[in-house]
Amino acid sequence: MDDLIRRAAHDPGAAWELSKLEKDPAEVVDAISRLDRDDAMALGMNFKKFPLGCDLTEIFVGTCASDLEKMDILGNCALSDSIGASIHVCAYAFADIAEAHGMRGIDLMREVRDLTEVPLDLDHFGRYGPMRFPREIIGCPGQCYAQGPPFNGCPRGRIHSRLLEKERDALADKEEWVRISSSVAVNLTCVQGGEDHAAPLEEAQEVASLARRYRKGVEAIMFVGDGYDDVIRGFTAALDMGVDVFVIEGGPFNRAPDRLDAFARTVAASRILAPGKVVVSNGAYEDECRVGLRSGLNGLITGFPKNHHGYMCGYSPGTAKRGNFGLPRVLRIIREEVNPALTGVPIQKTELEALACAVKVVGPENVYPRKIGFTSLGDAHWVCLSSTPLYRRVRVKNTVADLARMAKDGSLGERVALLGGRFVSWAITKELEGLVDQVTISDVDPWVEQVTVENLRSAVTTDLVAAGSDDRKASAGADTTIITSTMPGLVATISRNLDNAPVTLV
């Protein structure tokens, strides 16, 4: 494992081999602990390619705080929706705002869902529904983040006090909160020495089970802690619980001797181990944000003024305090640290629409955690999008089921070329198995093309041909050409370079 991880930092082929293996958290963390920071960052970025096509960077925005007016939270949510940012729902704040306006918490949640179409990421949710906290917690000025590491518990010893009677009063609405949400977060810091900061493990397990029953993505929130044993305990608990996404918190909760080495290594290990291949941070000082993004983070959770995520990401000791508007700062940090590729940085509404189209083409029942060959089809982003109004709004011309019907009636011919070597091409190839004689794969990235063909050969009996990244050659040798991208601009560009009229999905 040590040698493979060391090679995987700089060799995409070794990273691909490592991605196929069953991995023990302790072995992975131990091996990465022996890498220097540069190698750990390179390793994490290599693993941001897996599963293929999921190397996205995004933001999640906390739009709420208990002392906001209803008009303000609705406006914050509308703004987040307009830029394509997932909304991080702090359930206790939604419940507090609703109560102040004579409403039930679930009614405010419904209003936000009706107003927006991006994913809703539910946090601070317990066995009775939204957690409820006393005033000294909901109005916390962020002393721990302003004070800086190391974490020695809440400076005033007031975590994790809850108003359980209020929580029980809303028990009847509990499942509706999860049904409306796209993903649900559980806090696992209780197994890392943070018993005073989070609910018991048994409660997290109950919430995760409920989320899975409704086919929602499950996120595990963990500390960097000491950067070694604490990380292993968090990863082990998360994997035992069957979560999809890893959420890594640094800041004062990073008490490793070298904070930035520990943050980079924890993100790199998360990239390898997270089942849904999505890794974000809900709290990291500016220097941690930067080293984390260089190590393969998919996103940062930020927030509007008064929301605690507004100061938890992107600020530094002395400047991290309640009232900060984190979103503009996090946007700037991401754009300075991540190079744009096929998508914007961070992704915005157009990219979300393209992803939603991809899920609709493939069918939500066929995406992660379902596997084709050695890896899942898509990642946890895809699961979340299938539970949004955005998914219901987008339209596609052809799905994989439509293509199968066309193959059965002879419309596609015997040889099909697929332009684009990522998930949609995998699903199409699998669906056309036994219906066509040959599938040719072409992708602008030779490595993606090679891995796609290798992966599909392990899963289907159809004759597969690599086109050498030559779309024209692939198309000329086929009876039918299908452009597998769901980004309209890219589809138009590819179409202009072809002599025949290709089949398109959007």
PDB file of N, CA, C and O in Angstrom, residues 22 28 40 75 88 116 129 139 152 160 197 215 262 266 276 332 335 353-354 365 452 470:
ATOM      1  N   GLU A  22      -9.903  -2.500  -2.246  1.00  0.00           N
ATOM      2  CA  GLU A  22     -10.467  -2.278  -0.920  1.00  0.00           C
ATOM      3  C   GLU A  22      -9.380  -1.653  -0.051  1.00  0.00           C
ATOM      4  O   GLU A  22      -8.227  -2.098  -0.082  1.00  0.00           O
ATOM      5  N   VAL A  28      -4.248   3.662   4.900  1.00  0.00           N
ATOM      6  CA  VAL A  28      -4.175   4.824   4.022  1.00  0.00           C
ATOM      7  C   VAL A  28      -3.622   6.028   4.767  1.00  0.00           C
ATOM      8  O   VAL A  28      -2.710   6.717   4.286  1.00  0.00           O
ATOM      9  N   ALA A  40       1.474  14.847  -0.855  1.00  0.00           N
ATOM     10  CA  ALA A  40       0.105  14.633  -0.384  1.00  0.00           C
ATOM     11  C   ALA A  40      -0.881  15.446  -1.214  1.00  0.00           C
ATOM     12  O   ALA A  40      -1.956  14.952  -1.585  1.00  0.00           O
ATOM     13  N   GLY A  75     -34.537  35.860   0.874  1.00  0.00           N
ATOM     14  CA  GLY A  75     -33.700  36.562  -0.092  1.00  0.00           C
ATOM     15  C   GLY A  75     -32.337  35.915  -0.230  1.00  0.00           C
ATOM     16  O   GLY A  75     -31.800  35.784  -1.348  1.00  0.00           O
ATOM     17  N   HIS A  88     -27.060  25.239   2.343  1.00  0.00           N
ATOM     18  CA  HIS A  88     -26.759  24.464   3.549  1.00  0.00           C
ATOM     19  C   HIS A  88     -27.772  24.866   4.612  1.00  0.00           C
ATOM     20  O   HIS A  88     -27.726  25.981   5.142  1.00  0.00           O
ATOM     21  N   THR A 116     -36.747  27.818  -4.530  1.00  0.00           N
ATOM     22  CA  THR A 116     -35.442  27.488  -5.091  1.00  0.00           C
ATOM     23  C   THR A 116     -35.482  26.123  -5.788  1.00  0.00           C
ATOM     24  O   THR A 116     -36.420  25.355  -5.603  1.00  0.00           O
ATOM     25  N   GLY A 129     -35.848  15.545  14.873  1.00  0.00           N
ATOM     26  CA  GLY A 129     -36.011  16.542  13.818  1.00  0.00           C
ATOM     27  C   GLY A 129     -34.946  17.611  13.981  1.00  0.00           C
ATOM     28  O   GLY A 129     -33.815  17.315  14.391  1.00  0.00           O
ATOM     29  N   GLY A 139     -26.567  32.388  19.429  1.00  0.00           N
ATOM     30  CA  GLY A 139     -25.986  33.710  19.244  1.00  0.00           C
ATOM     31  C   GLY A 139     -24.484  33.732  19.440  1.00  0.00           C
ATOM     32  O   GLY A 139     -23.886  34.801  19.614  1.00  0.00           O
ATOM     33  N   ASN A 152      -9.764  23.183  22.628  1.00  0.00           N
ATOM     34  CA  ASN A 152      -9.831  22.679  24.015  1.00  0.00           C
ATOM     35  C   ASN A 152     -11.266  22.697  24.521  1.00  0.00           C
ATOM     36  O   ASN A 152     -11.522  22.912  25.699  1.00  0.00           O
ATOM     37  N   HIS A 160     -22.684  20.656  24.409  1.00  0.00           N
ATOM     38  CA  HIS A 160     -23.672  20.608  23.375  1.00  0.00           C
ATOM     39  C   HIS A 160     -25.054  20.595  24.029  1.00  0.00           C
ATOM     40  O   HIS A 160     -25.723  19.584  24.069  1.00  0.00           O
ATOM     41  N   HIS A 197     -19.175  18.387  21.666  1.00  0.00           N
ATOM     42  CA  HIS A 197     -19.469  19.213  20.497  1.00  0.00           C
ATOM     43  C   HIS A 197     -20.535  18.613  19.592  1.00  0.00           C
ATOM     44  O   HIS A 197     -20.999  19.275  18.670  1.00  0.00           O
ATOM     45  N   ARG A 215     -33.267   7.707   0.158  1.00  0.00           N
ATOM     46  CA  ARG A 215     -32.270   7.778  -0.914  1.00  0.00           C
ATOM     47  C   ARG A 215     -31.618   9.147  -1.006  1.00  0.00           C
ATOM     48  O   ARG A 215     -31.399   9.697  -2.087  1.00  0.00           O
ATOM     49  N   ALA A 262      -1.216  18.481   8.126  1.00  0.00           N
ATOM     50  CA  ALA A 262      -2.313  17.618   8.561  1.00  0.00           C
ATOM     51  C   ALA A 262      -3.559  17.835   7.715  1.00  0.00           C
ATOM     52  O   ALA A 262      -4.255  16.870   7.347  1.00  0.00           O
ATOM     53  N   THR A 266      -5.152  14.955   5.403  1.00  0.00           N
ATOM     54  CA  THR A 266      -6.507  14.498   5.705  1.00  0.00           C
ATOM     55  C   THR A 266      -7.395  14.602   4.475  1.00  0.00           C
ATOM     56  O   THR A 266      -8.201  13.701   4.192  1.00  0.00           O
ATOM     57  N   GLY A 276     -18.569   8.273  -1.810  1.00  0.00           N
ATOM     58  CA  GLY A 276     -19.200   9.075  -2.853  1.00  0.00           C
ATOM     59  C   GLY A 276     -18.261  10.010  -3.562  1.00  0.00           C
ATOM     60  O   GLY A 276     -18.675  10.796  -4.422  1.00  0.00           O
ATOM     61  N   ARG A 332     -13.402  34.150  -3.973  1.00  0.00           N
ATOM     62  CA  ARG A 332     -12.094  34.643  -4.411  1.00  0.00           C
ATOM     63  C   ARG A 332     -11.010  33.598  -4.155  1.00  0.00           C
ATOM     64  O   ARG A 332     -10.156  33.352  -5.012  1.00  0.00           O
ATOM     65  N   ARG A 335     -11.212  30.777  -6.715  1.00  0.00           N
ATOM     66  CA  ARG A 335     -10.781  31.193  -8.055  1.00  0.00           C
ATOM     67  C   ARG A 335      -9.276  31.415  -8.127  1.00  0.00           C
ATOM     68  O   ARG A 335      -8.687  31.288  -9.201  1.00  0.00           O
ATOM     69  N   GLU A 353     -27.240  22.413 -14.186  1.00  0.00           N
ATOM     70  CA  GLU A 353     -28.242  21.972 -15.159  1.00  0.00           C
ATOM     71  C   GLU A 353     -27.699  20.839 -16.026  1.00  0.00           C
ATOM     72  O   GLU A 353     -28.414  19.866 -16.306  1.00  0.00           O
ATOM     73  N   ALA A 354     -26.426  20.957 -16.426  1.00  0.00           N
ATOM     74  CA  ALA A 354     -25.823  19.900 -17.236  1.00  0.00           C
ATOM     75  C   ALA A 354     -25.728  18.596 -16.459  1.00  0.00           C
ATOM     76  O   ALA A 354     -25.989  17.509 -17.005  1.00  0.00           O
ATOM     77  N   GLU A 365     -31.803   5.792 -10.936  1.00  0.00           N
ATOM     78  CA  GLU A 365     -31.654   4.444 -10.378  1.00  0.00           C
ATOM     79  C   GLU A 365     -30.346   3.790 -10.824  1.00  0.00           C
ATOM     80  O   GLU A 365     -29.931   2.776 -10.252  1.00  0.00           O
ATOM     81  N   THR A 452     -11.546   4.571 -19.629  1.00  0.00           N
ATOM     82  CA  THR A 452     -12.937   4.245 -19.951  1.00  0.00           C
ATOM     83  C   THR A 452     -13.026   2.907 -20.686  1.00  0.00           C
ATOM     84  O   THR A 452     -13.846   2.046 -20.348  1.00  0.00           O
ATOM     85  N   ASP A 470      -9.632  10.947 -31.452  1.00  0.00           N
ATOM     86  CA  ASP A 470      -9.921  11.480 -32.788  1.00  0.00           C
ATOM     87  C   ASP A 470     -11.420  11.334 -33.063  1.00  0.00           C
ATOM     88  O   ASP A 470     -11.892  10.281 -33.521  1.00  0.00           O
TER      89      ASP A 470
END
